[in-house]
XYZ file of C-alpha atoms in Angstrom:
783
model
C 54.991 128.316 193.478
C 55.152 131.729 195.172
C 56.759 134.803 193.566
C 60.341 135.869 194.232
C 63.337 137.603 193.324
C 66.108 135.294 193.080
C 70.043 136.271 193.488
C 72.534 133.986 191.814
C 75.987 134.154 193.396
C 78.618 134.190 190.957
C 82.179 134.864 190.747
C 82.607 138.358 190.215
C 79.453 139.718 192.098
C 75.920 138.753 192.840
C 73.267 139.282 189.891
C 70.066 139.700 189.606
C 68.523 136.752 187.706
C 64.951 136.092 187.717
C 61.888 138.474 187.552
C 58.572 136.788 188.915
C 58.656 133.089 188.973
C 56.000 131.767 186.503
C 52.684 130.993 187.632
C 51.325 127.547 187.349
C 54.094 125.808 185.644
C 57.900 124.946 186.663
C 60.081 126.199 183.757
C 61.549 128.240 186.316
C 62.347 132.143 185.646
C 59.711 134.500 184.965
C 56.076 135.347 184.637
C 54.596 134.551 181.159
C 51.740 137.081 180.127
C 49.506 135.792 177.610
C 51.171 137.407 174.683
C 54.398 137.672 175.534
C 57.153 136.559 173.197
C 58.737 134.650 176.042
C 58.988 134.325 179.773
C 61.708 136.984 179.934
C 60.338 139.566 177.371
C 57.077 140.775 179.148
C 57.296 143.959 177.498
C 57.129 142.391 174.132
C 53.983 140.856 172.605
C 53.776 138.056 170.124
C 53.842 139.656 166.558
C 51.118 137.743 165.060
C 48.394 140.570 164.297
C 51.278 142.722 162.642
C 52.412 139.929 160.638
C 49.065 138.875 159.391
C 48.314 142.481 158.417
C 51.728 142.354 156.228
C 51.260 139.090 154.703
C 47.697 140.386 153.392
C 49.598 143.075 151.624
C 52.112 140.482 150.250
C 49.334 138.225 148.983
C 47.592 140.838 147.166
C 50.782 141.987 145.497
C 51.926 138.309 144.551
C 48.530 136.763 143.848
C 49.634 133.285 144.254
C 49.885 130.684 146.932
C 52.494 131.136 149.406
C 55.082 128.648 151.115
C 55.444 128.726 154.862
C 59.154 130.407 154.524
C 57.535 132.941 152.154
C 54.665 133.840 154.848
C 57.187 134.045 157.762
C 59.960 135.826 155.967
C 57.731 138.396 153.840
C 55.539 139.199 156.907
C 58.630 140.559 158.626
C 59.634 143.199 155.760
C 60.389 146.680 156.656
C 58.170 147.721 153.714
C 55.807 145.129 152.859
C 54.031 147.266 150.333
C 57.113 148.430 148.236
C 59.587 145.892 148.915
C 60.855 144.309 145.876
C 60.198 140.378 145.910
C 61.995 138.021 143.597
C 63.252 134.701 144.715
C 67.194 134.576 144.174
C 67.323 138.082 143.013
C 65.914 140.869 145.559
C 67.743 142.087 148.804
C 65.049 142.204 151.180
C 65.133 144.515 154.060
C 63.934 142.652 157.103
C 62.934 143.328 160.818
C 63.758 140.396 163.106
C 62.033 139.904 166.160
C 65.349 139.152 168.129
C 68.755 138.136 168.370
C 71.069 135.480 169.987
C 74.607 135.559 170.162
C 76.894 132.693 171.822
C 79.774 133.941 173.896
C 82.516 133.301 171.327
C 81.041 135.516 168.829
C 79.235 137.811 171.250
C 82.646 139.214 172.067
C 83.017 140.932 168.556
C 79.498 141.529 168.147
C 79.428 143.483 171.629
C 82.623 145.155 170.636
C 81.376 146.270 167.540
C 78.143 147.500 169.144
C 80.002 149.430 171.412
C 81.954 151.163 169.156
C 78.719 152.257 167.290
C 78.081 154.499 170.220
C 74.495 153.494 170.715
C 72.962 153.650 174.215
C 70.921 150.282 174.087
C 69.820 147.303 171.753
C 66.583 147.921 169.987
C 65.018 144.296 169.852
C 65.343 141.492 172.566
C 68.669 140.024 172.532
C 70.588 137.416 174.402
C 74.313 136.039 175.150
C 74.963 132.389 175.849
C 77.963 131.298 177.492
C 78.531 127.799 175.583
C 81.779 127.810 173.666
C 84.482 128.491 176.070
C 84.168 125.256 178.270
C 86.709 122.831 177.601
C 85.724 118.956 177.993
C 88.612 117.445 180.117
C 87.217 115.364 183.128
C 83.351 115.994 183.687
C 80.757 118.471 183.915
C 81.099 120.092 187.321
C 85.049 120.318 187.278
C 85.116 121.259 183.686
C 82.562 124.374 184.287
C 84.395 125.365 187.326
C 87.758 125.544 185.254
C 86.239 127.381 182.576
C 84.896 130.064 185.044
C 88.334 130.498 186.081
C 90.100 130.648 182.996
C 87.397 132.939 181.086
C 86.572 135.095 183.894
C 87.524 138.180 182.281
C 85.343 137.390 179.083
C 82.377 136.514 181.101
C 82.905 139.695 183.304
C 83.006 141.794 179.962
C 79.886 139.879 178.409
C 77.712 140.109 181.494
C 78.645 143.700 182.129
C 78.163 144.576 178.760
C 74.839 142.814 178.452
C 73.650 144.579 181.505
C 74.688 147.978 180.026
C 73.222 147.545 176.781
C 70.008 145.428 177.613
C 70.879 142.061 176.423
C 69.854 138.904 178.555
C 72.776 136.973 179.815
C 72.717 133.161 180.281
C 75.805 132.194 182.530
C 78.272 129.336 181.767
C 76.473 125.998 182.449
C 73.090 127.103 181.238
C 73.365 125.047 177.913
C 73.934 125.327 174.474
C 72.374 128.389 172.782
C 70.101 126.758 170.216
C 68.621 124.509 173.121
C 68.037 127.305 175.338
C 66.344 129.330 172.265
C 64.120 126.242 171.778
C 63.254 125.893 175.395
C 62.510 129.662 175.907
C 62.395 132.097 173.012
C 61.593 130.137 169.779
C 57.814 130.316 168.689
C 56.195 129.679 165.221
C 56.377 132.405 163.164
C 59.605 133.827 164.852
C 62.122 135.604 162.480
C 65.410 135.636 164.505
C 69.073 136.068 163.624
C 71.911 134.341 165.637
C 75.534 134.781 165.370
C 76.170 130.797 165.101
C 75.624 128.794 161.795
C 73.395 126.387 163.768
C 70.641 129.033 164.535
C 68.216 127.256 162.240
C 67.634 124.646 165.240
C 64.531 127.122 166.039
C 62.721 125.896 162.810
C 61.799 122.914 164.536
C 59.387 125.265 166.325
C 58.157 126.800 163.286
C 60.501 129.873 163.272
C 62.845 131.287 160.719
C 66.228 131.400 162.600
C 68.956 132.238 160.492
C 72.747 132.340 161.142
C 74.771 135.327 160.628
C 78.073 137.247 161.499
C 78.104 139.723 164.523
C 78.198 142.887 161.991
C 74.658 141.558 161.057
C 73.638 141.258 164.689
C 74.826 144.908 165.284
C 72.575 146.246 162.689
C 69.494 144.531 164.011
C 70.329 145.523 167.881
C 70.880 148.912 166.440
C 67.452 149.128 164.637
C 68.604 149.128 160.988
C 66.758 146.848 158.772
C 68.503 143.649 158.181
C 69.363 142.788 154.537
C 69.189 139.193 153.190
C 68.966 138.215 149.787
C 65.631 136.839 149.073
C 65.981 133.016 149.203
C 64.523 130.374 146.948
C 62.446 127.572 148.842
C 63.447 123.935 148.635
C 60.637 121.745 149.651
C 61.181 118.329 151.311
C 57.878 116.200 151.222
C 57.976 113.670 154.052
C 55.530 110.800 154.001
C 55.054 107.791 156.246
C 56.432 107.309 159.748
C 59.871 106.630 161.378
C 60.086 103.220 162.800
C 62.922 100.815 164.420
C 66.399 102.352 164.341
C 65.623 105.138 162.042
C 65.377 108.529 163.858
C 64.827 112.232 162.930
C 68.804 112.698 162.230
C 68.559 110.226 159.458
C 66.187 112.522 157.413
C 68.920 115.425 157.171
C 71.997 113.041 156.977
C 69.714 111.750 153.728
C 69.043 115.164 152.637
C 72.882 116.171 153.060
C 73.881 113.131 150.662
C 71.228 114.217 148.137
C 71.852 117.960 148.114
C 75.538 118.199 149.243
C 77.239 120.781 151.117
C 76.313 123.562 148.997
C 73.075 122.404 147.626
C 70.927 124.484 150.015
C 72.734 127.644 149.253
C 70.652 130.687 148.928
C 67.520 128.788 149.744
C 65.224 127.981 152.643
C 64.499 124.387 153.359
C 61.033 123.812 154.189
C 59.717 120.451 155.083
C 56.048 119.494 154.704
C 53.683 116.478 153.877
C 51.897 114.189 156.081
C 55.215 112.505 157.543
C 55.878 115.832 159.189
C 53.365 115.011 162.101
C 55.045 111.916 162.736
C 58.270 113.510 164.206
C 58.654 115.383 167.571
C 59.239 118.836 167.986
C 62.722 118.278 169.059
C 63.234 115.868 166.116
C 62.416 118.778 164.088
C 65.042 120.943 165.685
C 67.430 118.226 164.771
C 66.818 118.283 161.303
C 66.826 121.950 161.039
C 69.954 122.428 162.804
C 72.032 120.058 160.618
C 70.522 122.098 157.490
C 73.483 124.477 158.095
C 75.544 121.830 156.668
C 73.978 122.027 153.204
C 74.411 125.518 153.012
C 70.773 126.473 153.492
C 69.744 129.894 154.581
C 67.647 128.219 157.148
C 64.992 125.444 157.607
C 61.764 125.455 159.031
C 58.846 122.908 159.472
C 55.004 124.291 159.843
C 53.168 124.477 163.160
C 51.678 121.206 164.346
C 50.637 119.303 167.395
C 54.104 118.016 168.214
C 54.856 121.963 168.466
C 51.926 122.614 170.704
C 52.876 119.732 172.794
C 56.348 120.786 173.245
C 55.441 124.408 173.935
C 52.851 123.129 176.600
C 55.652 121.200 178.109
C 58.086 124.090 178.392
C 55.584 126.356 180.029
C 54.149 128.301 176.957
C 50.880 126.754 176.570
C 49.572 130.632 175.892
C 51.899 130.611 172.701
C 50.481 127.500 171.691
C 46.947 128.788 171.663
C 47.764 132.097 169.981
C 49.748 129.846 167.299
C 46.573 127.691 166.742
C 44.624 131.066 166.213
C 47.078 131.855 163.594
C 47.768 128.567 161.864
C 47.009 129.991 158.573
C 50.082 132.253 158.666
C 52.142 129.210 160.229
C 51.585 126.705 157.384
C 52.017 126.714 153.617
C 49.071 127.323 151.212
C 47.828 124.393 149.188
C 49.625 124.506 145.857
C 52.649 126.805 147.202
C 55.423 126.732 144.595
C 58.857 125.268 145.398
C 62.089 125.776 143.427
C 62.757 122.282 143.811
C 61.219 119.295 145.604
C 62.946 116.489 147.427
C 60.521 113.300 148.506
C 61.333 110.951 151.441
C 59.309 108.083 152.605
C 60.086 107.950 156.592
C 58.975 104.303 156.482
C 61.590 103.139 154.209
C 64.329 105.433 155.235
C 67.161 103.378 156.493
C 69.667 104.940 159.089
C 72.387 106.775 157.912
C 76.198 107.426 158.960
C 77.736 110.389 157.250
C 81.536 111.153 157.019
C 84.512 111.246 157.092
C 85.660 114.752 156.807
C 82.388 116.159 155.280
C 78.852 115.846 156.513
C 77.360 115.130 153.157
C 79.379 111.816 152.314
C 76.070 109.641 153.206
C 76.294 105.913 154.064
C 73.302 103.662 154.787
C 74.315 101.721 158.040
C 73.934 98.580 155.746
C 76.794 99.888 153.790
C 78.847 101.586 156.396
C 81.319 98.664 157.142
C 81.881 97.802 153.647
C 82.442 101.488 152.225
C 84.997 101.814 155.272
C 87.052 98.689 154.515
C 87.151 99.908 150.602
C 88.176 103.499 151.497
C 90.765 102.105 154.243
C 89.191 104.194 156.937
C 89.985 102.587 160.652
C 86.947 100.517 161.412
C 87.776 100.369 165.272
C 86.062 103.257 167.034
C 88.088 104.946 169.662
C 85.775 107.368 171.114
C 81.694 107.666 170.935
C 80.122 110.900 171.794
C 76.512 111.781 172.026
C 74.790 115.116 172.586
C 75.614 118.774 171.167
C 72.969 121.361 170.036
C 71.540 118.828 167.522
C 70.804 115.827 169.169
C 70.499 116.244 173.162
C 67.080 116.408 173.860
C 64.931 114.400 176.697
C 63.989 111.766 173.893
C 67.510 111.459 172.383
C 68.929 110.630 175.896
C 65.876 108.447 176.720
C 66.358 106.204 173.651
C 70.109 106.178 174.232
C 69.221 104.912 177.850
C 67.115 102.165 176.500
C 69.779 100.610 174.522
C 72.522 101.106 177.365
C 69.786 99.552 179.856
C 69.448 96.432 177.416
C 72.978 96.062 177.209
C 73.975 96.152 180.983
C 71.337 93.506 181.351
C 73.469 91.347 179.367
C 76.571 92.438 181.300
C 77.693 94.462 178.226
C 79.018 98.270 178.433
C 80.494 100.518 175.948
C 83.630 99.279 174.528
C 84.757 102.754 173.884
C 84.829 105.832 175.788
C 81.448 107.238 175.776
C 80.921 111.255 176.080
C 77.428 112.587 177.118
C 76.743 116.356 176.341
C 73.515 117.573 177.567
C 72.055 120.363 175.488
C 70.764 122.449 178.449
C 70.648 122.952 182.083
C 67.014 121.917 181.872
C 67.830 118.676 180.243
C 70.716 117.646 182.467
C 68.645 118.102 185.546
C 65.686 116.113 184.114
C 67.734 113.129 182.837
C 69.482 113.154 186.232
C 65.963 113.153 188.044
C 64.825 110.474 185.880
C 67.755 107.939 186.289
C 68.950 108.268 182.510
C 72.166 110.146 183.202
C 72.986 107.315 185.839
C 72.197 104.658 183.342
C 74.585 106.260 180.682
C 77.300 106.320 183.551
C 76.840 102.728 184.307
C 77.158 102.098 180.729
C 80.583 103.727 180.683
C 79.712 107.280 179.872
C 80.919 110.565 181.187
C 78.678 113.458 181.510
C 80.087 116.442 180.095
C 79.018 120.128 180.935
C 76.207 121.815 179.493
C 78.137 123.133 176.634
C 79.336 122.769 173.124
C 82.419 120.635 173.999
C 84.343 118.215 171.524
C 81.404 119.403 168.796
C 83.399 122.803 168.086
C 86.849 121.323 169.116
C 86.674 121.978 172.964
C 88.057 118.833 173.898
C 91.232 117.976 175.813
C 91.571 114.944 174.165
C 94.650 112.676 175.339
C 94.146 109.072 173.732
C 95.898 109.634 170.556
C 98.507 111.531 169.348
C 98.300 114.309 166.656
C 98.600 112.587 163.301
C 97.586 109.464 164.514
C 94.745 107.757 162.094
C 91.534 106.742 163.958
C 87.993 106.896 164.016
C 85.227 108.499 166.483
C 81.534 108.587 165.781
C 79.330 111.321 167.302
C 75.749 112.658 167.100
C 76.931 116.248 166.337
C 76.491 118.100 162.800
C 80.032 118.865 161.583
C 82.818 116.792 160.759
C 85.512 119.019 158.914
C 89.281 117.764 159.243
C 90.572 118.531 162.585
C 87.003 119.934 163.667
C 86.585 117.944 166.949
C 90.253 117.521 168.331
C 92.593 119.347 166.068
C 93.816 116.249 164.624
C 93.612 116.005 161.010
C 93.894 112.120 160.994
C 90.778 111.643 162.800
C 87.985 110.206 160.811
C 84.699 111.725 162.560
C 81.639 110.118 161.481
C 78.149 111.742 162.272
C 74.850 109.954 163.110
C 72.161 109.799 165.327
C 72.705 109.135 169.204
C 71.046 106.031 169.018
C 73.696 104.733 166.402
C 76.497 106.050 168.112
C 75.261 104.118 171.367
C 74.967 100.886 169.452
C 78.234 101.251 167.580
C 80.187 102.187 170.946
C 78.825 98.601 172.082
C 80.574 96.982 169.083
C 83.442 99.343 168.946
C 83.615 98.947 165.274
C 82.198 100.774 162.196
C 81.011 97.155 160.470
C 77.898 96.733 162.959
C 74.392 97.058 161.975
C 72.190 96.800 164.958
C 69.233 95.879 162.837
C 70.730 92.453 161.718
C 74.043 92.049 163.612
C 74.318 90.312 167.309
C 76.268 91.139 170.383
C 77.916 88.566 172.879
C 76.768 88.998 176.374
C 78.951 88.459 179.430
C 77.550 84.989 179.570
C 78.885 84.365 176.007
C 75.624 84.146 174.377
C 74.638 86.313 171.302
C 71.817 88.695 171.736
C 70.183 91.337 169.250
C 69.560 94.801 170.472
C 65.995 95.824 170.502
C 64.515 98.626 168.720
C 65.421 102.115 170.911
C 62.471 103.712 172.672
C 61.878 106.772 174.815
C 59.437 109.426 175.833
C 59.221 112.327 173.338
C 58.573 114.534 176.622
C 59.148 113.710 180.445
C 56.002 112.423 181.838
C 56.720 114.251 185.009
C 57.519 117.512 183.482
C 60.815 119.115 182.921
C 63.188 120.054 185.982
C 64.455 123.456 185.235
C 67.564 122.667 187.450
C 69.680 125.709 188.516
C 68.678 129.146 187.615
C 71.298 130.845 185.327
C 69.758 133.694 183.794
C 70.502 137.132 184.282
C 68.005 139.790 183.356
C 69.272 143.189 182.084
C 68.367 146.185 184.534
C 65.657 148.412 183.291
C 68.567 151.208 183.316
C 72.147 150.537 182.728
C 73.699 153.585 181.156
C 75.981 154.049 184.323
C 77.293 150.374 184.208
C 81.056 150.638 183.399
C 82.334 148.103 180.753
C 86.031 147.871 181.120
C 88.443 146.489 178.619
C 91.950 146.207 179.813
C 94.811 147.686 177.328
C 97.041 144.820 178.277
C 94.444 142.188 177.978
C 95.371 139.194 175.598
C 91.482 138.112 175.470
C 89.941 141.338 174.770
C 90.512 144.355 172.637
C 88.630 147.386 171.629
C 88.201 147.985 167.779
C 89.838 150.502 165.655
C 87.867 151.528 162.620
C 89.226 149.888 159.334
C 90.800 152.421 156.717
C 88.261 153.648 154.091
C 88.798 153.061 150.461
C 90.910 155.780 148.831
C 89.078 155.790 145.642
C 91.772 154.206 143.496
C 92.081 150.910 141.761
C 93.708 148.297 143.655
C 96.924 147.502 141.552
C 99.736 145.195 141.820
C 98.174 143.043 144.830
C 100.296 140.166 146.246
C 98.628 136.750 146.726
C 99.024 135.706 150.301
C 97.581 132.130 149.548
C 95.873 130.226 146.718
C 93.855 127.660 148.387
C 93.218 124.358 147.110
C 90.154 122.358 147.641
C 87.988 122.691 150.676
C 88.170 125.893 152.788
C 85.698 126.170 155.397
C 85.548 129.068 158.187
C 87.699 126.411 160.455
C 90.101 126.272 157.752
C 90.428 130.249 157.439
C 89.823 130.963 161.314
C 90.396 127.808 163.281
C 88.224 127.284 166.895
C 89.535 124.880 169.621
C 92.371 126.517 171.481
C 91.735 129.730 169.398
C 88.355 130.558 170.834
C 89.758 132.393 173.850
C 91.014 135.059 171.613
C 87.663 135.762 169.847
C 87.689 138.835 171.568
C 91.110 139.929 170.564
C 91.377 140.703 166.875
C 95.089 140.861 166.566
C 95.807 137.821 168.749
C 93.205 135.730 166.810
C 94.672 136.795 163.645
C 97.684 134.730 164.211
C 95.270 131.445 163.221
C 94.683 132.953 159.689
C 94.531 130.070 157.077
C 96.275 127.742 159.211
C 94.764 124.820 158.012
C 94.175 125.678 154.414
C 96.013 123.598 151.774
C 98.307 125.832 149.733
C 98.136 125.110 145.995
C 101.805 125.950 145.322
C 103.126 123.199 147.625
C 100.178 121.324 148.894
C 101.233 121.972 152.698
C 99.336 123.732 155.404
C 100.428 126.957 156.702
C 103.383 127.412 154.656
C 103.571 129.981 151.824
C 106.133 131.878 150.133
C 106.803 135.508 151.227
C 107.185 137.447 147.700
C 109.077 140.439 149.355
C 111.840 138.167 150.886
C 111.649 134.901 148.867
C 111.431 132.974 152.068
C 108.868 130.378 153.193
C 106.672 131.177 156.296
C 103.489 130.853 158.375
C 100.408 132.427 156.622
C 99.570 135.024 159.473
C 103.517 136.006 159.590
C 103.832 136.518 155.797
C 100.521 138.587 155.822
C 101.826 140.672 158.553
C 105.065 141.133 156.736
C 102.844 142.513 153.601
C 100.926 144.853 156.004
C 104.071 146.102 157.644
C 105.436 146.716 154.179
C 102.410 148.509 153.065
C 101.638 145.935 150.350
C 97.611 144.986 149.696
C 97.071 141.235 149.332
C 94.304 138.892 147.755
C 93.531 135.363 148.605
C 92.200 132.829 146.129
C 89.886 129.915 146.698
C 87.857 127.199 145.386
C 84.237 126.217 145.426
C 81.839 127.138 148.179
C 84.643 129.075 149.997
C 83.755 129.720 153.728
C 81.253 127.145 154.234
C 80.357 126.026 157.638
C 80.490 128.191 160.823
C 79.281 131.621 160.837
C 82.305 133.079 162.391
C 82.992 136.359 161.040
C 86.720 136.332 162.317
C 87.208 134.555 159.087
C 86.329 137.771 157.414
C 87.611 140.149 160.050
C 91.310 138.821 160.131
C 92.080 138.938 156.489
C 90.931 142.649 156.619
C 92.949 143.321 159.730
C 95.944 141.956 158.199
C 95.903 143.851 154.844
C 93.584 141.906 152.632
C 91.584 143.715 150.120
C 89.685 140.812 148.022
C 88.729 137.260 148.089
C 88.573 135.799 144.801
C 87.242 132.341 144.434
C 84.850 130.107 142.262
C 81.859 130.399 144.599
C 80.928 131.349 148.337
C 79.025 130.210 151.291
C 76.333 132.680 151.803
C 77.076 133.575 155.459
C 80.754 134.099 154.767
C 80.145 136.152 151.580
C 78.051 138.542 153.576
C 80.751 139.020 156.476
C 83.293 139.875 153.932
C 81.114 142.625 152.447
C 80.531 143.833 156.084
C 84.049 144.377 156.648
C 84.900 146.142 153.534
C 86.461 143.216 151.668
C 85.636 142.697 148.079
C 84.157 139.000 147.584
C 84.280 138.385 144.039
C 84.062 135.083 141.927
C 85.373 134.035 138.642
C 83.276 134.641 135.728
C 84.855 131.429 134.243
C 85.588 128.901 137.079
C 88.569 127.759 134.991
C 90.352 131.241 135.345
C 91.233 129.787 138.971
C 93.945 127.535 136.994
C 95.304 130.982 135.111
C 96.355 132.190 138.492
C 99.954 131.489 139.720
C 100.886 131.933 143.159
C 103.663 134.541 142.459
C 101.320 136.578 140.128
C 100.503 140.318 141.126
C 96.771 140.952 140.772
C 94.911 144.393 139.801
C 91.485 145.034 140.060
C 90.659 148.133 137.793
C 87.867 150.266 137.123
C 86.568 150.305 140.586
C 85.438 153.813 140.528
C 82.691 152.551 138.063
C 81.956 149.507 140.182
C 78.128 148.994 140.503
C 75.236 146.258 141.139
C 75.713 143.610 138.394
C 78.830 145.010 136.494
C 81.622 142.924 136.411
C 85.233 143.918 137.612
C 88.233 143.584 135.305
C 91.052 141.769 136.843
C 94.918 141.908 135.241
C 97.098 139.116 136.139
C 100.637 140.113 135.988
C 102.786 136.849 135.586
C 106.481 136.710 136.816
C 107.465 136.359 133.099
C 106.262 139.997 132.750
C 103.115 138.470 130.738
C 99.697 139.926 131.540
C 96.461 138.262 131.131
C 93.074 139.711 131.567
C 90.018 138.067 133.500
C 86.402 139.235 134.529
C 85.325 138.788 137.933
C 81.738 138.819 139.343
C 80.249 140.070 142.525
C 76.723 140.102 144.249
C 77.285 143.684 145.932
C 74.164 145.911 145.596
C 74.160 149.745 146.045
C 74.118 149.546 149.889
C 77.206 147.058 150.001
C 79.072 149.175 147.800
C 78.704 151.998 150.172
C 80.225 149.455 152.968
C 83.254 148.860 150.598
C 83.910 152.711 150.104
C 83.401 153.532 153.738
C 85.678 150.596 154.903
C 83.139 148.395 156.552
C 79.378 148.303 157.358
C 80.173 149.951 160.722
C 81.949 152.748 159.450
C 79.090 153.285 156.909
C 76.758 153.352 160.027
C 78.562 155.868 161.716
C 78.679 157.967 158.773
C 74.804 157.952 158.421
C 74.377 158.818 162.050
C 76.296 162.106 161.666
């Protein structure tokens, strides 16, 4: 293939896309020097020599075997010789290798970076347009519609990327995590990404961690990134997958064991002889959904399956370098884990998890029975495969083998069957190899290379809101209303193979290992075990080139934000703490039960406002259950005595100059990394969030925006708080790491009650609170 400079015609002007087309392999976009981190980062070499040097210091200091997680993490320390290292205690200051942002979160991240006043990002960074494409008709038409509807946002992100040195992947490129796996992930990588499923990159041996946009700004601004030193949970795998069991079943099983918060504060590290029996993309699937158990991230050790994937995606040079540094990329013999879970892949049964929570695990043999007992609808309305979790070539090929066998018997999907390719490369390859056509003949609709229904970007028409129904998908998250904004939809998560099999029967009470299907000729037949190539025998087809590299010099590029826009809004700094106690604060809402970031800041139709803080704040706590009345989006305004929508009441308090708090339950803020769930309460006048426990990313996001994230010293104190109480936080001038916060509850009958609250803020995070936000503090230090 000859070297060339390619231009991509795109609405809004032509953009320089490629650099030199790679020599000798067909992944399509740029030359690959021997030691480059990626085809697109020619000036950035693989960091193995530096990492080996750093880990040598750590080994001398700790004088014990190290887990893989520790090797990768500690070798990226800003100060490996002086950093305190105690699992679950120390705050590590780290130097990640790169930053990745999806378009919904990139808007706020880039707006924060712009307000920092810095001229250019300090580390390789990319923006991926995958969240704003709604599934409606089919891939091409949905993509064109999204480009028109989101033109303003895409223009902003593209121009901001060009100005500040950030690579831009156009809409249609694919889902951020698949693009990372195909192009940027490598064994030993430390990457942060503004999406909770960033851990997908652990399938290639990297520590890839989901964060909020403010964390991304720190790294892009060359500030050491802070992370509480995680514990390490080991999952020992033995045996080999067989039959209908797939890599997805590993994480579905683990989720059932550890629950949605069992991995909080820990990295999940897979090890053991069974690791070599899972494909690289299968390992990515397992790591991806580790976000559903609250894990900091998940990771697999470097092995031959990763090397094969690197070769297939045109990165054989990285595979060779990784092999040379294998001691860095695998755990030491006898490395200590804080907890060990053992799974025999040979006996692992296919699982289906749900509804309404990803840790409610059912072996397929028990699903129908459990559904009948619980009263869940057995009939499946829609079946969906793909997403960032399960859209590899292998996934699609195995589903096509099931579909092909059904078609031979004259049988198609009994339900609408939606297919979401994870990337343009996968889409082009399954089209070339006939897999997409087989799935269409089966009854499938191939959607755009985007997140789509997985994140609520689904213009669903077949059921009315409030209508009880069941869907099955190969996604990762199934919280109430997640996929279609219908709180009565029972969403079940499983492997793409089981989704395909269940679609044939159209009912949850079907186990393809034992049950039969009636063919068009009236005869019963049993589906064969699914099969498919791990990697395409003819290599990957890169498809359409959709990457825009930033120019070498972008300082003169103008990034405009229209002051009249309802999609984008420049940020104003949050106010500084006045040094006084927070007295007589009102309670906006006391949340009962599960409160994810979806409950705090809904996605779906609200995604279009991710770049406009004031507009998106109108979704604050829309689907959180008010403990006072058991209703959604209905709280009492303590100033007027009237009931109103949560955002309206928050705005009324803000207008009256009244500070407020929100009170929550266990694992508050689990789920997506969206920092809007922290920005919105801060913007509308919130000062503190008091809960039984926090999910990791959300707690950090609250700290970054100058809110006080506090937990009950005694969880039962949650019950002492009444919705009409006034709350005072006293002694804040003496706020210090590890020191409890005194909280006074003033009840409506005039009585007062004192409770104690905990916090996890260190000295630097306390400075964020005092300055009003981490961004404010960054500006103070820059003066």
